[in-house]
Coordinates of N, CA and C in Angstrom, one line a residue:
M239 N 136.7 -75.6 -188.8 CA 135.8 -76.9 -189.6 C 135.8 -78.1 -188.1
K240 N 137.8 -78.0 -187.2 CA 137.1 -78.7 -186.8 C 136.5 -78.5 -185.4
K241 N 137.2 -77.2 -185.2 CA 136.3 -76.5 -183.4 C 135.4 -76.6 -184.0
E242 N 133.9 -77.0 -184.9 CA 133.3 -77.2 -185.2 C 132.3 -78.7 -184.9
I243 N 133.4 -78.9 -185.0 CA 133.0 -80.9 -184.8 C 133.4 -80.6 -183.4
F244 N 134.2 -80.9 -182.3 CA 133.9 -80.9 -181.1 C 133.4 -80.1 -180.8
K245 N 132.7 -78.8 -181.3 CA 131.0 -77.6 -180.3 C 129.6 -79.0 -180.0
K246 N 130.2 -80.0 -181.3 CA 128.7 -80.8 -181.7 C 129.1 -82.0 -180.2
L247 N 130.4 -82.0 -180.0 CA 131.7 -83.4 -179.3 C 130.2 -84.1 -177.6
Y248 N 131.0 -82.3 -177.1 CA 130.8 -81.5 -175.6 C 129.1 -81.2 -175.4
L249 N 128.9 -81.1 -174.1 CA 127.5 -80.3 -174.2 C 127.7 -79.1 -173.6
P250 N 127.0 -78.3 -174.3 CA 127.3 -76.5 -174.7 C 127.5 -76.7 -172.4
S251 N 127.2 -77.3 -171.7 CA 126.7 -76.5 -170.4 C 128.5 -76.5 -169.9
T252 N 129.0 -77.7 -170.8 CA 130.3 -78.5 -170.2 C 130.7 -77.3 -170.4
I253 N 131.6 -76.7 -171.5 CA 132.0 -75.2 -172.0 C 131.6 -74.8 -171.3
K254 N 129.9 -74.3 -171.0 CA 129.8 -72.8 -170.0 C 130.4 -73.3 -168.8
R255 N 130.6 -74.1 -168.3 CA 131.0 -74.2 -166.9 C 132.4 -73.8 -166.8
L256 N 132.9 -74.9 -167.8 CA 135.1 -75.2 -168.1 C 134.9 -73.2 -168.5
E257 N 134.5 -73.0 -169.6 CA 134.6 -71.0 -169.1 C 134.9 -70.3 -167.8
K258 N 133.2 -70.6 -167.7 CA 133.1 -69.4 -166.4 C 134.2 -70.1 -165.0
K259 N 134.8 -71.6 -165.3 CA 136.0 -71.9 -164.3 C 136.9 -71.7 -164.5
Q260 N 137.3 -70.6 -166.0 CA 138.4 -70.2 -166.4 C 137.6 -68.8 -165.8
Q261 N 137.3 -68.5 -166.0 CA 136.4 -66.8 -166.1 C 137.3 -66.8 -164.1
L262 N 136.7 -67.3 -163.2 CA 136.7 -67.5 -162.3 C 138.7 -68.1 -161.6
L263 N 139.4 -68.4 -162.4 CA 140.8 -68.5 -162.4 C 141.5 -67.3 -162.8
E264 N 140.7 -66.1 -164.4 CA 141.4 -65.2 -164.1 C 142.0 -65.7 -165.5
I265 N 142.2 -66.5 -165.8 CA 143.0 -67.5 -166.8 C 143.0 -66.6 -168.4
E266 N 143.9 -66.6 -169.1 CA 143.8 -66.1 -170.7 C 142.5 -66.3 -170.9
E267 N 142.6 -65.4 -171.8 CA 140.9 -65.3 -172.9 C 141.5 -65.5 -174.1
S268 N 142.7 -66.1 -173.8 CA 143.0 -67.3 -175.9 C 143.2 -68.2 -174.9
Y269 N 143.3 -69.3 -173.7 CA 142.8 -70.4 -173.4 C 142.1 -70.5 -174.5
D270 N 142.3 -72.1 -174.4 CA 141.0 -73.3 -175.2 C 140.8 -73.4 -174.6
V271 N 139.0 -74.0 -174.4 CA 138.8 -75.4 -173.3 C 138.6 -76.4 -174.1
Y272 N 138.2 -75.5 -175.3 CA 137.7 -77.3 -176.4 C 139.3 -78.3 -176.3
K273 N 140.8 -77.3 -175.7 CA 142.1 -78.0 -176.0 C 142.2 -79.2 -174.7
F274 N 141.9 -78.4 -173.4 CA 141.4 -79.1 -172.4 C 140.6 -80.5 -172.4
L275 N 139.8 -80.0 -173.0 CA 138.8 -81.0 -173.2 C 138.8 -82.1 -174.9
N276 N 140.3 -81.9 -175.1 CA 139.9 -81.9 -175.9 C 141.2 -83.7 -175.5
H277 N 142.5 -82.9 -175.2 CA 143.9 -83.5 -174.3 C 142.5 -84.0 -172.8
R278 N 141.7 -83.7 -172.0 CA 141.7 -85.1 -171.4 C 140.9 -86.0 -171.9
L279 N 140.5 -85.9 -173.0 CA 139.0 -87.8 -173.9 C 140.7 -87.5 -174.3
L280 N 141.6 -87.7 -175.2 CA 142.5 -88.5 -175.4 C 143.3 -89.5 -174.0
A281 N 143.2 -89.0 -173.3 CA 144.9 -89.6 -172.1 C 143.5 -90.5 -171.5
A282 N 142.2 -89.8 -171.2 CA 140.9 -91.0 -170.5 C 141.5 -92.3 -171.2
I283 N 141.3 -92.1 -172.7 CA 141.3 -93.1 -174.0 C 142.4 -94.0 -173.4
I284 N 143.5 -93.4 -173.2 CA 145.2 -93.8 -174.0 C 144.9 -95.4 -172.5
I285 N 144.2 -94.5 -171.0 CA 144.6 -94.8 -170.1 C 144.1 -96.4 -169.5
F286 N 141.9 -96.9 -170.5 CA 141.5 -97.8 -170.7 C 142.2 -98.1 -171.3
L287 N 142.6 -98.2 -172.9 CA 143.5 -98.7 -173.8 C 144.8 -99.3 -173.1
V288 N 145.8 -99.2 -172.3 CA 147.5 -99.6 -172.0 C 146.6 -100.7 -170.3
L289 N 145.3 -99.9 -169.3 CA 145.4 -100.7 -168.6 C 144.5 -102.1 -169.0
L290 N 143.1 -101.6 -170.2 CA 142.9 -102.4 -170.3 C 143.3 -104.1 -170.6
F291 N 144.5 -104.0 -172.1 CA 145.1 -104.3 -172.2 C 146.6 -104.5 -171.6
V292 N 147.4 -104.1 -170.1 CA 148.4 -104.6 -169.7 C 147.5 -105.7 -168.8
L293 N 146.2 -105.6 -167.4 CA 146.6 -105.6 -166.5 C 146.0 -106.7 -167.0
P294 N 145.6 -107.9 -165.5 CA 144.6 -108.9 -165.6 C 143.1 -107.9 -165.3
F295 N 142.4 -109.0 -165.7 CA 140.6 -108.3 -164.9 C 141.2 -106.7 -165.5
G296 N 142.5 -106.0 -166.7 CA 141.6 -104.1 -167.0 C 141.0 -104.1 -167.5
Y297 N 140.2 -105.1 -167.8 CA 138.4 -103.7 -167.6 C 137.8 -103.1 -166.3
I298 N 138.5 -104.4 -165.5 CA 137.9 -102.4 -164.0 C 137.9 -101.6 -163.9
F299 N 139.8 -102.0 -164.0 CA 141.2 -101.0 -164.0 C 140.7 -99.8 -164.6
A300 N 141.0 -100.7 -165.7 CA 140.5 -99.7 -167.4 C 139.5 -98.7 -166.9
I301 N 138.4 -98.4 -166.0 CA 136.9 -98.3 -166.7 C 137.6 -97.2 -164.9
C302 N 137.6 -97.9 -164.2 CA 137.6 -97.5 -163.0 C 139.0 -96.6 -163.0
F303 N 140.2 -96.3 -163.5 CA 140.8 -94.6 -163.5 C 140.8 -94.1 -164.8
S304 N 139.6 -94.3 -165.7 CA 140.3 -93.9 -166.7 C 138.5 -93.3 -166.0
I305 N 137.8 -93.3 -165.6 CA 136.5 -92.7 -165.4 C 137.3 -91.6 -163.6
I306 N 138.1 -91.8 -162.9 CA 139.0 -91.2 -162.0 C 140.1 -90.5 -162.8
Y307 N 141.0 -90.0 -163.1 CA 141.2 -89.6 -164.4 C 141.0 -88.3 -164.8
Y308 N 139.7 -89.0 -165.5 CA 138.0 -88.4 -166.8 C 137.7 -86.5 -165.6
F309 N 137.4 -87.4 -164.6 CA 136.5 -86.8 -163.4 C 137.9 -85.3 -163.4
G310 N 138.3 -85.4 -162.7 CA 139.4 -86.0 -161.5 C 140.6 -85.1 -161.6
L311 N 140.8 -84.3 -162.8 CA 142.1 -83.7 -164.1 C 140.9 -82.6 -163.4
E312 N 139.1 -82.1 -164.2 CA 138.8 -80.8 -164.1 C 139.2 -80.9 -162.5
Y313 N 139.1 -81.3 -162.2 CA 138.6 -80.5 -160.1 C 140.1 -79.8 -159.7
L314 N 142.0 -81.2 -160.2 CA 142.3 -80.9 -159.6 C 143.0 -79.5 -161.1
C315 N 142.8 -79.0 -162.4 CA 143.1 -77.7 -163.0 C 142.3 -76.4 -162.5
F316 N 141.3 -76.0 -161.7 CA 140.1 -75.9 -162.2 C 139.9 -76.0 -160.3
D317 N 138.8 -77.1 -159.9 CA 139.0 -76.9 -159.1 C 138.9 -76.6 -157.8
W318 N 139.5 -77.6 -157.6 CA 140.7 -77.1 -156.1 C 141.0 -75.8 -156.4
P319 N 142.3 -75.0 -157.6 CA 142.2 -74.0 -157.6 C 141.3 -72.5 -156.5
I320 N 140.6 -73.2 -157.3 CA 139.1 -71.4 -156.7 C 139.0 -71.8 -156.2
K321 N 139.2 -73.1 -156.0 CA 138.5 -73.4 -153.9 C 139.9 -72.5 -152.4
Q322 N 141.5 -72.7 -153.1 CA 141.5 -72.4 -152.5 C 141.8 -71.2 -152.9
K323 N 141.3 -69.6 -154.5 CA 141.4 -68.8 -153.7 C 140.0 -68.0 -153.9
V324 N 139.0 -69.3 -153.4 CA 138.0 -69.2 -152.0 C 138.7 -68.7 -150.7
E325 N 138.9 -69.8 -150.3 CA 139.4 -69.0 -148.9 C 140.2 -68.2 -148.5
L326 N 141.4 -67.4 -149.8 CA 142.6 -67.1 -149.1 C 141.6 -65.4 -149.7
L327 N 141.2 -65.3 -150.5 CA 140.0 -64.3 -150.7 C 138.9 -63.9 -149.2
N328 N 137.9 -64.6 -149.1 CA 137.8 -64.8 -147.8 C 137.4 -64.6 -146.7
K329 N 139.4 -65.1 -146.8 CA 140.9 -64.2 -145.6 C 141.1 -63.3 -145.4
E330 N 141.5 -62.7 -146.7 CA 141.5 -61.3 -146.9 C 140.5 -60.5 -147.0
A331 N 139.2 -60.7 -147.2 CA 138.1 -59.4 -147.3 C 137.5 -59.1 -145.4
L332 N 138.0 -59.6 -144.6 CA 137.4 -60.0 -143.0 C 138.4 -58.3 -143.3
Y333 N 140.4 -58.3 -143.3 CA 141.4 -56.9 -143.3 C 140.8 -56.0 -144.2
F334 N 140.3 -56.6 -145.5 CA 139.9 -55.7 -145.7 C 139.2 -54.6 -146.1
F335 N 137.9 -54.9 -145.5 CA 136.6 -54.1 -145.4 C 136.2 -54.0 -144.5
E336 N 137.3 -53.9 -142.9 CA 137.4 -54.1 -141.4 C 137.9 -52.3 -142.1
I337 N 139.3 -52.1 -143.0 CA 139.8 -50.6 -142.9 C 139.2 -49.6 -144.0
L338 N 138.2 -50.2 -144.9 CA 137.0 -50.0 -146.1 C 135.9 -49.4 -144.3
Y339 N 135.6 -50.0 -144.6 CA 134.5 -49.4 -143.3 C 135.1 -48.5 -141.4
L340 N 136.1 -48.3 -141.1 CA 137.1 -47.0 -140.8 C 137.2 -46.2 -142.2
S341 N 137.2 -46.5 -142.3 CA 137.5 -45.1 -144.1 C 136.8 -45.0 -144.3
L342 N 135.3 -45.4 -145.1 CA 134.2 -44.9 -144.8 C 133.0 -43.5 -143.4
E343 N 134.0 -44.3 -141.8 CA 133.6 -44.0 -141.3 C 134.2 -42.4 -140.6
S344 N 135.2 -41.9 -141.4 CA 135.9 -41.3 -142.1 C 135.6 -40.1 -142.8
N345 N 133.9 -40.0 -143.7 CA 133.0 -39.1 -144.7 C 134.2 -39.0 -145.8
L346 N 135.0 -39.9 -146.4 CA 135.5 -40.6 -147.6 C 134.0 -41.4 -148.2
T347 N 133.6 -40.7 -149.5 CA 133.0 -41.6 -151.1 C 133.7 -42.6 -150.5
M348 N 132.9 -43.4 -151.4 CA 133.0 -44.8 -151.4 C 134.9 -44.8 -152.5
Y349 N 134.2 -44.2 -153.2 CA 135.7 -44.5 -154.0 C 137.4 -43.5 -153.7
Q350 N 136.9 -42.9 -152.4 CA 138.1 -42.6 -151.4 C 138.5 -43.8 -150.8
A351 N 137.3 -44.0 -149.7 CA 137.8 -44.8 -149.5 C 138.0 -46.6 -150.0
I352 N 137.9 -46.5 -150.9 CA 138.2 -48.2 -152.1 C 139.9 -47.7 -152.0
K353 N 140.0 -46.2 -152.3 CA 142.0 -46.0 -153.1 C 141.8 -46.1 -152.1
K354 N 142.2 -45.7 -150.6 CA 143.3 -45.5 -148.9 C 142.7 -46.4 -148.5
T355 N 142.5 -47.9 -149.1 CA 142.0 -49.0 -148.1 C 143.5 -49.8 -148.5
C356 N 143.1 -49.4 -150.2 CA 144.0 -50.2 -151.2 C 146.0 -50.1 -151.1
E357 N 145.7 -49.0 -150.5 CA 147.3 -48.4 -150.1 C 147.4 -49.0 -148.5
N358 N 146.6 -49.1 -147.7 CA 147.4 -49.9 -146.5 C 146.9 -50.8 -146.7
T359 N 146.7 -51.8 -147.8 CA 146.9 -52.6 -147.4 C 147.3 -54.1 -149.3
H360 N 147.6 -55.6 -148.8 CA 148.4 -55.4 -150.0 C 147.2 -57.3 -149.5
G361 N 147.3 -58.0 -151.1 CA 147.3 -58.9 -151.4 C 146.0 -58.9 -152.8
Y362 N 146.0 -61.0 -153.0 CA 145.0 -60.7 -153.9 C 143.9 -59.5 -154.7
L363 N 143.2 -59.7 -153.2 CA 142.0 -59.1 -153.0 C 142.0 -57.5 -152.7
T364 N 143.2 -57.0 -152.6 CA 143.3 -56.1 -153.4 C 144.5 -55.3 -153.9
N365 N 144.4 -56.0 -154.9 CA 145.3 -56.2 -156.5 C 143.5 -56.1 -157.4
E366 N 142.8 -57.0 -156.6 CA 141.4 -56.6 -157.6 C 140.9 -55.0 -157.4
F367 N 140.5 -54.9 -156.0 CA 139.8 -53.1 -155.9 C 141.4 -52.9 -157.1
K368 N 142.0 -52.6 -156.5 CA 143.5 -51.8 -157.3 C 142.6 -51.9 -158.5
K369 N 142.8 -52.5 -160.0 CA 142.2 -52.9 -161.3 C 140.6 -52.5 -161.5
L370 N 140.7 -52.1 -159.8 CA 138.8 -51.6 -160.3 C 138.7 -49.6 -160.0
I371 N 140.1 -49.4 -159.1 CA 139.9 -47.7 -158.8 C 140.8 -47.8 -161.1
K372 N 141.8 -48.4 -161.2 CA 142.1 -47.8 -162.2 C 141.4 -47.1 -163.4
E373 N 140.1 -48.0 -163.4 CA 138.9 -49.0 -164.2 C 137.4 -47.6 -164.0
V374 N 137.9 -46.8 -163.2 CA 137.3 -45.4 -162.5 C 137.9 -44.8 -162.5
D375 N 139.0 -45.1 -162.7 CA 140.4 -43.4 -163.5 C 140.0 -43.3 -163.8
M376 N 140.0 -44.0 -165.2 CA 139.8 -44.2 -166.8 C 138.4 -43.8 -167.3
G377 N 137.6 -44.0 -166.3 CA 136.4 -43.2 -166.8 C 134.9 -44.0 -166.4
K378 N 135.4 -45.4 -165.7 CA 133.7 -45.8 -166.0 C 133.8 -45.9 -165.0
D379 N 131.9 -45.4 -164.8 CA 131.4 -45.8 -163.8 C 131.5 -47.3 -162.8
I380 N 131.7 -46.6 -160.8 CA 131.9 -47.3 -160.1 C 130.8 -48.4 -160.2
T381 N 129.6 -48.1 -160.2 CA 129.1 -48.8 -159.8 C 128.3 -50.1 -160.9
L382 N 129.1 -49.5 -162.7 CA 129.5 -50.5 -163.7 C 131.0 -51.8 -162.8
A383 N 131.9 -50.9 -162.4 CA 133.1 -51.8 -162.0 C 132.5 -52.7 -161.0
L384 N 131.7 -52.4 -160.1 CA 131.3 -53.1 -159.0 C 130.5 -54.1 -159.4
K385 N 129.9 -54.3 -160.5 CA 128.7 -55.2 -160.6 C 130.6 -56.9 -162.0
E386 N 131.3 -56.0 -162.2 CA 131.6 -56.9 -163.7 C 132.9 -57.1 -162.9
M387 N 133.4 -56.3 -161.9 CA 134.6 -57.3 -161.0 C 133.5 -57.8 -159.9
K388 N 132.4 -58.2 -159.2 CA 132.0 -59.8 -158.8 C 132.1 -60.3 -159.6
E389 N 131.5 -60.5 -161.2 CA 131.8 -61.9 -162.2 C 133.0 -62.1 -161.4
K390 N 134.5 -61.7 -161.4 CA 135.5 -62.4 -161.4 C 136.0 -63.2 -160.5
I391 N 134.5 -63.0 -158.8 CA 135.1 -63.4 -157.9 C 134.2 -64.7 -157.6
P392 N 135.0 -65.9 -156.4 CA 134.3 -66.8 -157.2 C 133.8 -67.2 -155.5
S393 N 134.2 -66.2 -154.9 CA 133.9 -66.1 -153.3 C 132.5 -65.9 -153.3
P394 N 131.5 -66.7 -152.4 CA 129.8 -66.3 -152.6 C 129.8 -65.5 -151.4
M395 N 131.2 -64.3 -150.3 CA 129.7 -63.8 -149.6 C 130.8 -62.9 -150.0
I396 N 132.3 -62.0 -150.9 CA 132.2 -61.3 -151.0 C 132.0 -60.9 -152.3
R397 N 131.2 -61.3 -153.3 CA 129.8 -61.1 -154.4 C 128.9 -60.9 -153.8
K398 N 128.7 -61.3 -153.6 CA 127.4 -60.0 -152.1 C 128.5 -59.3 -151.2
M399 N 128.9 -59.2 -150.8 CA 129.1 -58.5 -150.4 C 129.7 -56.7 -151.0
L400 N 129.5 -57.0 -153.1 CA 130.2 -56.4 -153.8 C 128.7 -56.0 -154.3
L401 N 127.9 -57.0 -154.5 CA 126.5 -56.3 -154.6 C 125.8 -55.2 -153.6
N402 N 126.1 -55.5 -152.5 CA 125.2 -55.0 -151.3 C 126.1 -53.1 -152.2
L403 N 127.7 -53.2 -152.1 CA 128.2 -52.1 -152.7 C 127.0 -51.8 -154.0
E404 N 127.2 -51.8 -154.5 CA 126.7 -51.2 -155.5 C 125.3 -51.3 -155.8
N405 N 125.0 -52.3 -154.6 CA 123.1 -51.3 -154.6 C 123.3 -49.6 -153.9
A406 N 123.9 -50.2 -153.2 CA 124.3 -48.8 -152.0 C 125.1 -47.6 -152.9
S407 N 125.6 -47.7 -153.9 CA 126.5 -46.7 -155.2 C 124.8 -46.1 -155.6
S408 N 124.0 -47.3 -156.0 CA 123.9 -46.9 -157.1 C 121.7 -46.1 -156.2
L409 N 121.4 -46.7 -155.8 CA 120.5 -46.4 -154.4 C 120.7 -45.4 -153.7
G410 N 122.2 -45.0 -153.6 CA 122.8 -43.9 -152.9 C 121.7 -43.7 -151.3
N411 N 122.3 -45.1 -150.9 CA 122.2 -46.0 -149.2 C 123.1 -45.2 -148.4
N412 N 123.4 -45.3 -147.6 CA 124.0 -45.5 -146.6 C 125.3 -46.8 -146.8
I413 N 126.9 -46.8 -147.2 CA 127.5 -47.1 -147.6 C 128.9 -47.5 -146.6
S414 N 128.3 -47.2 -145.8 CA 129.4 -47.8 -144.4 C 128.3 -48.3 -143.8
D415 N 127.0 -48.1 -143.4 CA 125.9 -49.4 -142.2 C 126.4 -50.7 -143.2
T416 N 126.2 -50.9 -145.3 CA 125.8 -51.9 -145.3 C 127.4 -52.1 -145.3
V417 N 128.5 -51.6 -145.5 CA 129.4 -52.2 -145.4 C 129.8 -52.4 -143.4
S418 N 129.1 -51.6 -142.9 CA 129.1 -53.0 -141.3 C 128.6 -53.9 -140.9
D419 N 126.8 -53.3 -142.3 CA 126.2 -55.2 -142.0 C 127.2 -55.9 -142.4
E420 N 127.4 -56.5 -143.4 CA 128.2 -56.6 -144.2 C 129.3 -57.6 -144.1
L421 N 130.2 -56.6 -143.2 CA 131.4 -56.8 -142.0 C 131.2 -58.4 -141.1
E422 N 130.2 -57.9 -140.4 CA 129.8 -59.1 -139.6 C 129.1 -59.9 -139.7
Y423 N 128.4 -60.5 -141.4 CA 127.8 -61.5 -141.8 C 129.5 -62.4 -141.9
L424 N 130.1 -61.4 -142.7 CA 132.0 -61.8 -143.0 C 132.9 -62.9 -141.5
K425 N 132.6 -61.9 -141.0 CA 133.6 -62.5 -139.6 C 132.3 -64.1 -139.0
E426 N 131.2 -63.8 -138.9 CA 129.9 -64.7 -138.7 C 130.6 -66.3 -139.4
N427 N 130.3 -66.3 -141.0 CA 130.7 -66.4 -141.8 C 132.0 -67.6 -141.9
Y428 N 133.7 -67.0 -141.8 CA 134.1 -67.5 -141.3 C 134.2 -68.1 -140.0
W429 N 134.5 -67.7 -139.2 CA 134.0 -68.3 -138.0 C 133.5 -69.7 -137.4
T430 N 132.2 -69.5 -138.2 CA 131.9 -71.1 -139.2 C 132.6 -72.3 -139.7
H431 N 132.9 -71.7 -140.3 CA 133.9 -72.1 -141.6 C 135.2 -72.7 -140.2
Q432 N 135.4 -71.8 -140.4 CA 136.7 -72.7 -138.7 C 136.5 -73.6 -138.2
E433 N 135.0 -73.5 -138.3 CA 134.7 -74.9 -136.5 C 134.1 -76.1 -137.8
E434 N 133.9 -75.3 -138.6 CA 133.2 -76.3 -139.8 C 134.3 -77.7 -139.5
H435 N 135.8 -76.6 -140.0 CA 136.9 -77.5 -140.5 C 137.3 -78.3 -140.0
L436 N 137.5 -77.1 -138.8 CA 137.6 -78.3 -136.9 C 137.7 -79.8 -136.9
N437 N 135.9 -79.4 -136.9 CA 135.2 -80.9 -136.7 C 135.4 -82.1 -138.1
K438 N 135.8 -81.6 -139.3 CA 135.9 -82.5 -140.2 C 137.7 -83.6 -140.2
L439 N 137.7 -82.5 -139.0 CA 139.8 -82.9 -139.2 C 139.3 -84.8 -139.3
P440 N 139.1 -85.0 -138.5 CA 138.8 -85.9 -137.5 C 137.8 -87.1 -139.1
F441 N 137.1 -86.9 -140.0 CA 136.8 -87.8 -140.7 C 138.0 -88.0 -141.7
Y442 N 139.0 -86.7 -142.0 CA 140.0 -85.9 -142.9 C 141.3 -87.4 -142.5
V443 N 141.4 -87.5 -141.2 CA 142.3 -88.6 -140.6 C 141.9 -90.1 -141.6
N444 N 140.7 -90.4 -140.8 CA 140.6 -91.6 -141.0 C 140.1 -91.5 -143.0
M445 N 140.2 -91.1 -142.7 CA 139.3 -91.3 -145.2 C 141.2 -91.4 -146.0
M446 N 142.3 -90.6 -145.2 CA 143.5 -90.6 -145.9 C 144.0 -92.1 -145.3
S447 N 144.1 -92.0 -144.0 CA 144.2 -93.7 -143.3 C 143.4 -95.1 -144.7
V448 N 142.4 -95.1 -144.7 CA 141.3 -96.4 -145.5 C 142.9 -95.8 -147.2
M449 N 142.3 -94.6 -147.4 CA 143.5 -94.3 -149.3 C 144.4 -95.1 -148.7
F450 N 145.5 -95.2 -147.5 CA 146.5 -95.2 -147.4 C 146.3 -97.3 -148.1
L451 N 145.6 -97.5 -146.9 CA 145.5 -99.5 -147.1 C 145.8 -99.3 -148.3
I452 N 144.0 -99.1 -149.0 CA 143.6 -99.2 -150.3 C 144.6 -99.8 -151.4
I453 N 145.6 -98.3 -151.0 CA 146.7 -97.7 -152.4 C 147.6 -99.5 -151.7
T454 N 148.0 -99.7 -150.6 CA 149.3 -100.2 -150.3 C 149.0 -102.2 -150.2
L455 N 147.7 -102.2 -150.6 CA 146.8 -103.7 -150.9 C 146.7 -103.7 -152.7
S456 N 146.6 -102.7 -152.9 CA 146.7 -102.9 -154.6 C 147.6 -103.2 -154.9
L457 N 149.0 -102.3 -154.8 CA 150.3 -102.4 -154.9 C 151.3 -103.9 -154.8
I458 N 150.3 -104.3 -153.3 CA 150.7 -105.8 -153.5 C 150.0 -106.8 -153.8
I459 N 149.0 -106.8 -154.7 CA 148.5 -107.4 -155.0 C 149.3 -107.6 -156.6
I460 N 149.0 -106.2 -157.4 CA 149.8 -106.3 -158.4 C 151.1 -106.0 -158.6
C461 N 152.0 -105.9 -157.8 CA 153.1 -105.9 -158.2 C 154.0 -107.1 -158.3
P462 N 153.2 -108.2 -158.0 CA 154.1 -109.4 -158.2 C 153.5 -109.7 -159.4
I463 N 152.0 -109.6 -160.1 CA 151.5 -109.8 -161.1 C 152.7 -109.5 -162.5
L464 N 152.7 -108.3 -162.5 CA 153.3 -107.5 -163.0 C 155.2 -107.6 -163.2
I465 N 155.8 -108.5 -162.1 CA 157.0 -109.1 -162.2 C 156.8 -110.2 -162.6
N466 N 155.6 -111.1 -162.7 CA 155.6 -112.0 -163.7 C 155.3 -111.5 -164.8
M467 N 154.8 -111.4 -165.5 CA 154.8 -110.7 -166.2 C 156.0 -110.3 -167.4
I468 N 156.9 -109.7 -166.4 CA 157.8 -109.4 -166.8 C 158.4 -110.8 -167.5
K469 N 159.0 -111.4 -167.0 CA 160.4 -112.6 -166.7 C 159.5 -113.5 -167.7

C-alpha cells in the first residue's frame, strides 16, 4: 500500500531513469529506488527546516542548500560513478578490442576470439565478456548475449561496438573488418576526449578558485552570526 502511494508521488520518468542508472552500475536488483527517493526527499525537507529556523535569512539558505542536496545526491550516487565507469571502460576497450582484432585475424570464430582475449586481458570490460562467455557456454546464443550485455554497458562507444558485433554475428558479415573499423573509431574518440579534457583544465582550476572564494566568504559571514547565537 505504501509503495503504491510513493509510486504516485514520483514521476514515472524519474523511476525509469534511476532504474536504468541502477542497471548500468549493476546494483543488486533487490535495491529499491523508492528508498533512495524517500530518504533523499526526507533529508531535503529536514535540511530546509533546520536552515530555515536556525540561520538569519534562513529561507534563502534553506532553498538553495535543499535544492543542491536534492539534485546533487543523485549525481554523487549515480551519475558520477557512471561517468567514472564510462572512462574506465573506454580506456580498457582500446587494449581489449586490439587483442580481439588480432585474435580474429588468426581465423578464430567470434566466440573463440572473445574467449582468447579474455584469457589475455584483465579489467572490468574483460569481466563483462567473461560473463558473456559463461552464458554462451550454458547454451545462450552469442547474438542474444551481446544484445543483453549492451544494455548493461554505460559507454556509448562500447555499446556501438557491441551493436556492430551483434549485427555482424546475426548477418554473417566479416567480424574482423567490423572490429577493425570500430577500433579506429574508439582510438579517434579516445584521443579527442583526452584533448578536450586538457583544454578544460584551466576552466576547472578557475572554477575551483571561485568556489573556494565563495565558501571562504560564506564562512566569514556565517561564523560570527553562529557564535553570537551560541552566546
